PDB file of C-alpha atoms in Angstrom:
ATOM      1  CA  ARG A  26      28.973  17.908  -6.518  1.00 39.00           C
ATOM      2  CA  SER A  27      28.234  18.474  -2.838  1.00 40.00           C
ATOM      3  CA  PRO A  28      24.781  19.765  -1.940  1.00 42.00           C
ATOM      4  CA  SER A  29      24.528  23.363  -0.845  1.00 40.00           C
ATOM      5  CA  ALA A  30      23.276  24.106   2.654  1.00 41.00           C
ATOM      6  CA  SER A  31      20.977  26.719   1.143  1.00 41.00           C
ATOM      7  CA  LYS A  32      19.203  24.109  -1.001  1.00 36.00           C
ATOM      8  CA  PRO A  33      17.585  21.600   1.374  1.00 38.00           C
ATOM      9  CA  ASP A  34      15.576  19.938  -1.426  1.00 37.00           C
ATOM     10  CA  SER A  35      18.720  18.986  -3.326  1.00 35.00           C
ATOM     11  CA  VAL A  36      20.220  17.630  -0.100  1.00 34.00           C
ATOM     12  CA  ARG A  37      17.166  15.457   0.423  1.00 33.00           C
ATOM     13  CA  LYS A  38      17.294  14.147  -3.127  1.00 36.00           C
ATOM     14  CA  ILE A  39      21.001  13.350  -3.007  1.00 35.00           C
ATOM     15  CA  SER A  40      20.928  11.765   0.443  1.00 35.00           C
ATOM     16  CA  ALA A  41      17.951   9.610  -0.552  1.00 38.00           C
ATOM     17  CA  SER A  42      19.971   8.454  -3.547  1.00 39.00           C
ATOM     18  CA  VAL A  43      22.966   7.715  -1.353  1.00 36.00           C
ATOM     19  CA  SER A  44      20.988   5.732   1.185  1.00 37.00           C
ATOM     20  CA  MET A  45      19.315   3.721  -1.592  1.00 37.00           C
ATOM     21  CA  CYS A  46      22.696   3.019  -3.186  1.00 37.00           C
ATOM     22  CA  MET A  47      24.138   1.958   0.144  1.00 38.00           C
ATOM     23  CA  GLY A  48      21.142  -0.280   0.843  1.00 39.00           C
ATOM     24  CA  SER A  49      21.646  -2.109  -2.444  1.00 39.00           C
ATOM     25  CA  GLY A  50      25.343  -2.644  -1.769  1.00 41.00           C
ATOM     26  CA  ARG A  51      26.387  -0.390  -4.675  1.00 41.00           C
ATOM     27  CA  TRP A  52      28.577   2.661  -4.263  1.00 40.00           C
ATOM     28  CA  ILE A  53      28.238   5.620  -6.587  1.00 43.00           C
ATOM     29  CA  GLU A  54      31.033   8.231  -6.768  1.00 43.00           C
ATOM     30  CA  PRO A  55      31.340  11.110  -5.999  1.00 44.00           C
ATOM     31  CA  LEU A  56      28.553  10.665  -3.460  1.00 47.00           C
ATOM     32  CA  GLY A  57      30.676   8.252  -1.452  1.00 48.00           C
ATOM     33  CA  GLU A  58      32.891  10.946   0.051  1.00 48.00           C
ATOM     34  CA  TRP A  59      29.888  13.143   0.852  1.00 48.00           C
ATOM     35  CA  TYR A  60      28.109  10.165   2.459  1.00 50.00           C
ATOM     36  CA  ASP A  61      31.151   9.501   4.671  1.00 50.00           C
ATOM     37  CA  ARG A  62      31.002  13.108   5.950  1.00 50.00           C
ATOM     38  CA  ILE A  63      27.335  13.006   6.968  1.00 50.00           C
ATOM     39  CA  GLN A  64      26.941   9.341   7.943  1.00 52.00           C
ATOM     40  CA  GLY A  65      24.941   9.065  11.145  1.00 51.00           C
ATOM     41  CA  SER A  66      23.844  12.681  11.124  1.00 51.00           C
ATOM     42  CA  ALA A  67      20.244  13.775  11.541  1.00 47.00           C
ATOM     43  CA  LEU A  68      20.358  15.074   7.966  1.00 50.00           C
ATOM     44  CA  LEU A  69      20.649  11.574   6.529  1.00 50.00           C
ATOM     45  CA  MET A  70      18.087  10.121   8.926  1.00 50.00           C
ATOM     46  CA  ASP A  71      15.420  12.654   7.876  1.00 53.00           C
ATOM     47  CA  ALA A  72      16.352  12.985   4.232  1.00 58.00           C
ATOM     48  CA  SER A  73      14.484  10.264   2.354  1.00 66.00           C
ATOM     49  CA  PHE A  74      11.330  10.937   0.402  1.00 68.00           C
ATOM     50  CA  LEU A  75       9.318   9.325  -2.356  1.00 74.00           C
ATOM     51  CA  GLU A  76       7.738  11.197  -5.221  1.00 80.00           C
ATOM     52  CA  VAL A  77       4.753   9.386  -6.727  1.00 82.00           C
ATOM     53  CA  ASP A  78       3.497  10.177 -10.208  1.00 86.00           C
ATOM     54  CA  VAL A  79      -0.273   9.794  -9.853  1.00 89.00           C
ATOM     55  CA  ALA A  80      -0.756  10.281 -13.587  1.00 90.00           C
ATOM     56  CA  ALA A  81       1.526   7.278 -14.189  1.00 91.00           C
ATOM     57  CA  ILE A  82      -0.610   5.133 -11.866  1.00 92.00           C
ATOM     58  CA  ARG A  83      -3.734   6.109 -13.826  1.00 94.00           C
ATOM     59  CA  ARG A  84      -1.953   5.565 -17.147  1.00 94.00           C
ATOM     60  CA  ASN A  85      -0.702   2.105 -16.085  1.00 94.00           C
ATOM     61  CA  TYR A  86      -4.178   1.124 -14.920  1.00 95.00           C
ATOM     62  CA  ARG A  87      -5.670   2.230 -18.252  1.00 95.00           C
ATOM     63  CA  ARG A  88      -3.035   0.244 -20.163  1.00 95.00           C
ATOM     64  CA  LEU A  89      -3.880  -2.855 -18.178  1.00 95.00           C
ATOM     65  CA  ARG A  90      -7.595  -2.220 -18.755  1.00 95.00           C
ATOM     66  CA  ASP A  91      -6.950  -1.941 -22.511  1.00 95.00           C
ATOM     67  CA  LEU A  92      -5.032  -5.244 -22.453  1.00 95.00           C
ATOM     68  CA  VAL A  93      -7.615  -7.313 -20.556  1.00 94.00           C
ATOM     69  CA  GLY A  94     -10.764  -5.674 -21.898  1.00 94.00           C
ATOM     70  CA  PRO A  95     -13.768  -4.123 -20.186  1.00 92.00           C
ATOM     71  CA  GLN A  96     -15.339  -7.457 -19.150  1.00 93.00           C
ATOM     72  CA  THR A  97     -12.415  -8.415 -16.873  1.00 93.00           C
ATOM     73  CA  ARG A  98     -12.430  -7.224 -13.272  1.00 94.00           C
ATOM     74  CA  ILE A  99      -9.132  -5.759 -12.034  1.00 95.00           C
ATOM     75  CA  CYS A 100      -8.052  -5.935  -8.392  1.00 96.00           C
ATOM     76  CA  PRO A 101      -4.848  -3.918  -7.810  1.00 96.00           C
ATOM     77  CA  VAL A 102      -2.822  -4.883  -4.723  1.00 96.00           C
ATOM     78  CA  ILE A 103      -2.077  -1.979  -2.372  1.00 95.00           C
ATOM     79  CA  LYS A 104      -0.724  -3.940   0.603  1.00 93.00           C
ATOM     80  CA  GLY A 105       2.121  -2.576   2.684  1.00 89.00           C
ATOM     81  CA  ASN A 106       0.841   0.996   2.347  1.00 88.00           C
ATOM     82  CA  ALA A 107       0.773   0.531  -1.443  1.00 88.00           C
ATOM     83  CA  TYR A 108       4.400  -0.556  -1.295  1.00 85.00           C
ATOM     84  CA  GLY A 109       5.297   2.687   0.448  1.00 83.00           C
ATOM     85  CA  MET A 110       3.375   5.020  -1.866  1.00 87.00           C
ATOM     86  CA  GLY A 111       0.367   5.553   0.445  1.00 88.00           C
ATOM     87  CA  ALA A 112      -2.482   3.042   0.382  1.00 92.00           C
ATOM     88  CA  THR A 113      -5.308   5.528   0.850  1.00 92.00           C
ATOM     89  CA  GLU A 114      -3.986   7.915  -1.797  1.00 92.00           C
ATOM     90  CA  VAL A 115      -3.205   5.174  -4.326  1.00 93.00           C
ATOM     91  CA  GLY A 116      -6.487   3.438  -3.473  1.00 95.00           C
ATOM     92  CA  ARG A 117      -8.448   6.583  -4.291  1.00 95.00           C
ATOM     93  CA  VAL A 118      -6.612   7.020  -7.593  1.00 94.00           C
ATOM     94  CA  LEU A 119      -7.234   3.386  -8.598  1.00 96.00           C
ATOM     95  CA  GLN A 120     -10.877   3.580  -7.541  1.00 96.00           C
ATOM     96  CA  GLN A 121     -11.360   6.700  -9.680  1.00 95.00           C
ATOM     97  CA  ALA A 122      -9.600   4.931 -12.565  1.00 95.00           C
ATOM     98  CA  GLY A 123     -12.172   2.116 -12.338  1.00 95.00           C
ATOM     99  CA  ALA A 124     -10.699  -0.664 -10.174  1.00 95.00           C
ATOM    100  CA  SER A 125     -13.363  -3.239  -9.284  1.00 93.00           C
ATOM    101  CA  MET A 126     -11.725  -4.137  -5.982  1.00 96.00           C
ATOM    102  CA  LEU A 127      -8.485  -3.434  -4.109  1.00 97.00           C
ATOM    103  CA  ALA A 128      -6.393  -6.023  -2.249  1.00 96.00           C
ATOM    104  CA  VAL A 129      -4.587  -5.487   1.068  1.00 96.00           C
ATOM    105  CA  TYR A 130      -2.597  -7.723   3.398  1.00 93.00           C
ATOM    106  CA  ASP A 131      -4.760  -7.743   6.518  1.00 90.00           C
ATOM    107  CA  ALA A 132      -7.951  -6.380   8.041  1.00 89.00           C
ATOM    108  CA  ASN A 133      -6.104  -3.432   9.621  1.00 89.00           C
ATOM    109  CA  GLU A 134      -5.047  -2.244   6.171  1.00 92.00           C
ATOM    110  CA  ALA A 135      -8.616  -2.757   4.921  1.00 93.00           C
ATOM    111  CA  LEU A 136      -9.988  -0.633   7.765  1.00 92.00           C
ATOM    112  CA  GLU A 137      -7.443   2.120   7.117  1.00 92.00           C
ATOM    113  CA  VAL A 138      -8.382   2.354   3.437  1.00 95.00           C
ATOM    114  CA  LEU A 139     -12.141   2.138   4.014  1.00 94.00           C
ATOM    115  CA  ASP A 140     -12.112   4.582   6.933  1.00 92.00           C
ATOM    116  CA  ALA A 141     -10.273   7.049   4.657  1.00 93.00           C
ATOM    117  CA  GLY A 142     -13.224   7.029   2.260  1.00 93.00           C
ATOM    118  CA  VAL A 143     -12.354   4.466  -0.410  1.00 95.00           C
ATOM    119  CA  ARG A 144     -15.685   2.968  -1.497  1.00 94.00           C
ATOM    120  CA  CYS A 145     -14.796  -0.035  -3.666  1.00 94.00           C
ATOM    121  CA  PRO A 146     -14.624  -3.518  -2.094  1.00 95.00           C
ATOM    122  CA  ILE A 147     -11.413  -4.626  -0.360  1.00 96.00           C
ATOM    123  CA  LEU A 148      -9.981  -8.154  -0.538  1.00 95.00           C
ATOM    124  CA  VAL A 149      -7.980  -9.211   2.535  1.00 94.00           C
ATOM    125  CA  LEU A 150      -5.201 -11.530   1.355  1.00 94.00           C
ATOM    126  CA  GLY A 151      -3.533 -12.385   4.647  1.00 88.00           C
ATOM    127  CA  PRO A 152      -4.290 -13.574   8.145  1.00 80.00           C
ATOM    128  CA  ASP A 153      -7.639 -13.746   9.868  1.00 72.00           C
ATOM    129  CA  PRO A 154      -9.078 -10.661  11.582  1.00 72.00           C
ATOM    130  CA  CYS A 155      -9.075 -12.187  15.100  1.00 67.00           C
ATOM    131  CA  TYR A 156      -7.702  -9.024  16.759  1.00 64.00           C
ATOM    132  CA  LEU A 157     -10.366  -6.693  15.348  1.00 65.00           C
ATOM    133  CA  ARG A 158     -13.334  -7.539  17.536  1.00 59.00           C
ATOM    134  CA  GLY A 159     -15.378  -4.452  18.228  1.00 62.00           C
ATOM    135  CA  SER A 160     -14.112  -2.518  15.202  1.00 73.00           C
ATOM    136  CA  ASN A 161     -16.285  -1.355  12.330  1.00 83.00           C
ATOM    137  CA  LEU A 162     -15.002  -4.289  10.256  1.00 82.00           C
ATOM    138  CA  ARG A 163     -18.284  -6.159  10.697  1.00 82.00           C
ATOM    139  CA  GLY A 164     -20.254  -3.240   9.272  1.00 85.00           C
ATOM    140  CA  TYR A 165     -18.013  -3.075   6.208  1.00 89.00           C
ATOM    141  CA  CYS A 166     -18.417  -6.847   5.760  1.00 86.00           C
ATOM    142  CA  ASN A 167     -22.202  -6.573   5.965  1.00 85.00           C
ATOM    143  CA  GLU A 168     -22.089  -3.853   3.309  1.00 88.00           C
ATOM    144  CA  GLY A 169     -20.125  -6.253   1.075  1.00 88.00           C
ATOM    145  CA  ARG A 170     -17.057  -4.008   1.170  1.00 92.00           C
ATOM    146  CA  VAL A 171     -14.584  -6.436   2.819  1.00 91.00           C
ATOM    147  CA  HIS A 172     -13.911  -9.913   1.443  1.00 92.00           C
ATOM    148  CA  PHE A 173     -11.531 -12.555   2.779  1.00 91.00           C
ATOM    149  CA  THR A 174      -9.196 -15.022   1.142  1.00 92.00           C
ATOM    150  CA  VAL A 175      -9.475 -18.409   2.861  1.00 91.00           C
ATOM    151  CA  HIS A 176      -6.243 -20.383   3.087  1.00 89.00           C
ATOM    152  CA  GLY A 177      -7.691 -23.580   4.524  1.00 90.00           C
ATOM    153  CA  LEU A 178     -10.374 -25.021   6.777  1.00 91.00           C
ATOM    154  CA  ASP A 179      -8.702 -23.818  10.009  1.00 89.00           C
ATOM    155  CA  HIS A 180      -8.424 -20.324   8.584  1.00 87.00           C
ATOM    156  CA  TRP A 181     -12.104 -20.397   7.591  1.00 87.00           C
ATOM    157  CA  HIS A 182     -13.109 -21.403  11.146  1.00 86.00           C
ATOM    158  CA  ARG A 183     -11.085 -18.530  12.671  1.00 84.00           C
ATOM    159  CA  ILE A 184     -12.661 -15.983  10.306  1.00 83.00           C
ATOM    160  CA  ARG A 185     -16.127 -17.360  10.982  1.00 83.00           C
ATOM    161  CA  CYS A 186     -15.613 -17.241  14.776  1.00 81.00           C
ATOM    162  CA  VAL A 187     -14.615 -13.571  14.646  1.00 79.00           C
ATOM    163  CA  LEU A 188     -17.366 -12.377  12.301  1.00 79.00           C
ATOM    164  CA  THR A 189     -20.446 -14.431  13.192  1.00 74.00           C
ATOM    165  CA  PRO A 190     -23.202 -13.982  14.207  1.00 76.00           C
ATOM    166  CA  ASP A 191     -22.962 -10.325  13.130  1.00 73.00           C
ATOM    167  CA  VAL A 192     -21.877 -10.930   9.528  1.00 73.00           C
ATOM    168  CA  THR A 193     -23.951 -13.175   7.311  1.00 72.00           C
ATOM    169  CA  PRO A 194     -23.054 -14.222   4.771  1.00 80.00           C
ATOM    170  CA  ILE A 195     -19.295 -13.787   5.201  1.00 78.00           C
ATOM    171  CA  PRO A 196     -17.870 -12.366   1.950  1.00 80.00           C
ATOM    172  CA  LEU A 197     -15.128 -14.578   0.529  1.00 79.00           C
TER     173      LEU A 197
END
């Protein structure tokens, strides 16, 4: 069934489905003919969206909490903008649900989440923060809100060079 021009929401939902099907290499009929008609149009370019069920995130966190028990600390990973769902929004939900710490890819992602008001500590999984001199990263480190994963001695030296003498001790 072709989407009606008077129902832009249904167009967005169908075109998002088509573009996801095309991206996976699968073709779903009867959307194929409709996709051929609009391919390359602005409609398809601006039509994707993602609906996130916040209650499901809370429910999944609680299930994990029930499985591991109250004594185990949980550190959900929200790197890559929470896999496209919105790192600050998902971070707030997980913090409210009781997450002990959140993990991100790099210091830029950590700053984005912390600057948006998330209060729980952030673990940086990826590269060193060498490009963040002069940012408020040092302050967050001194507050114990940013921790780093060290991948080797060279990595440790790069982190130390960026953060010292302002940050002591460096949270790892």
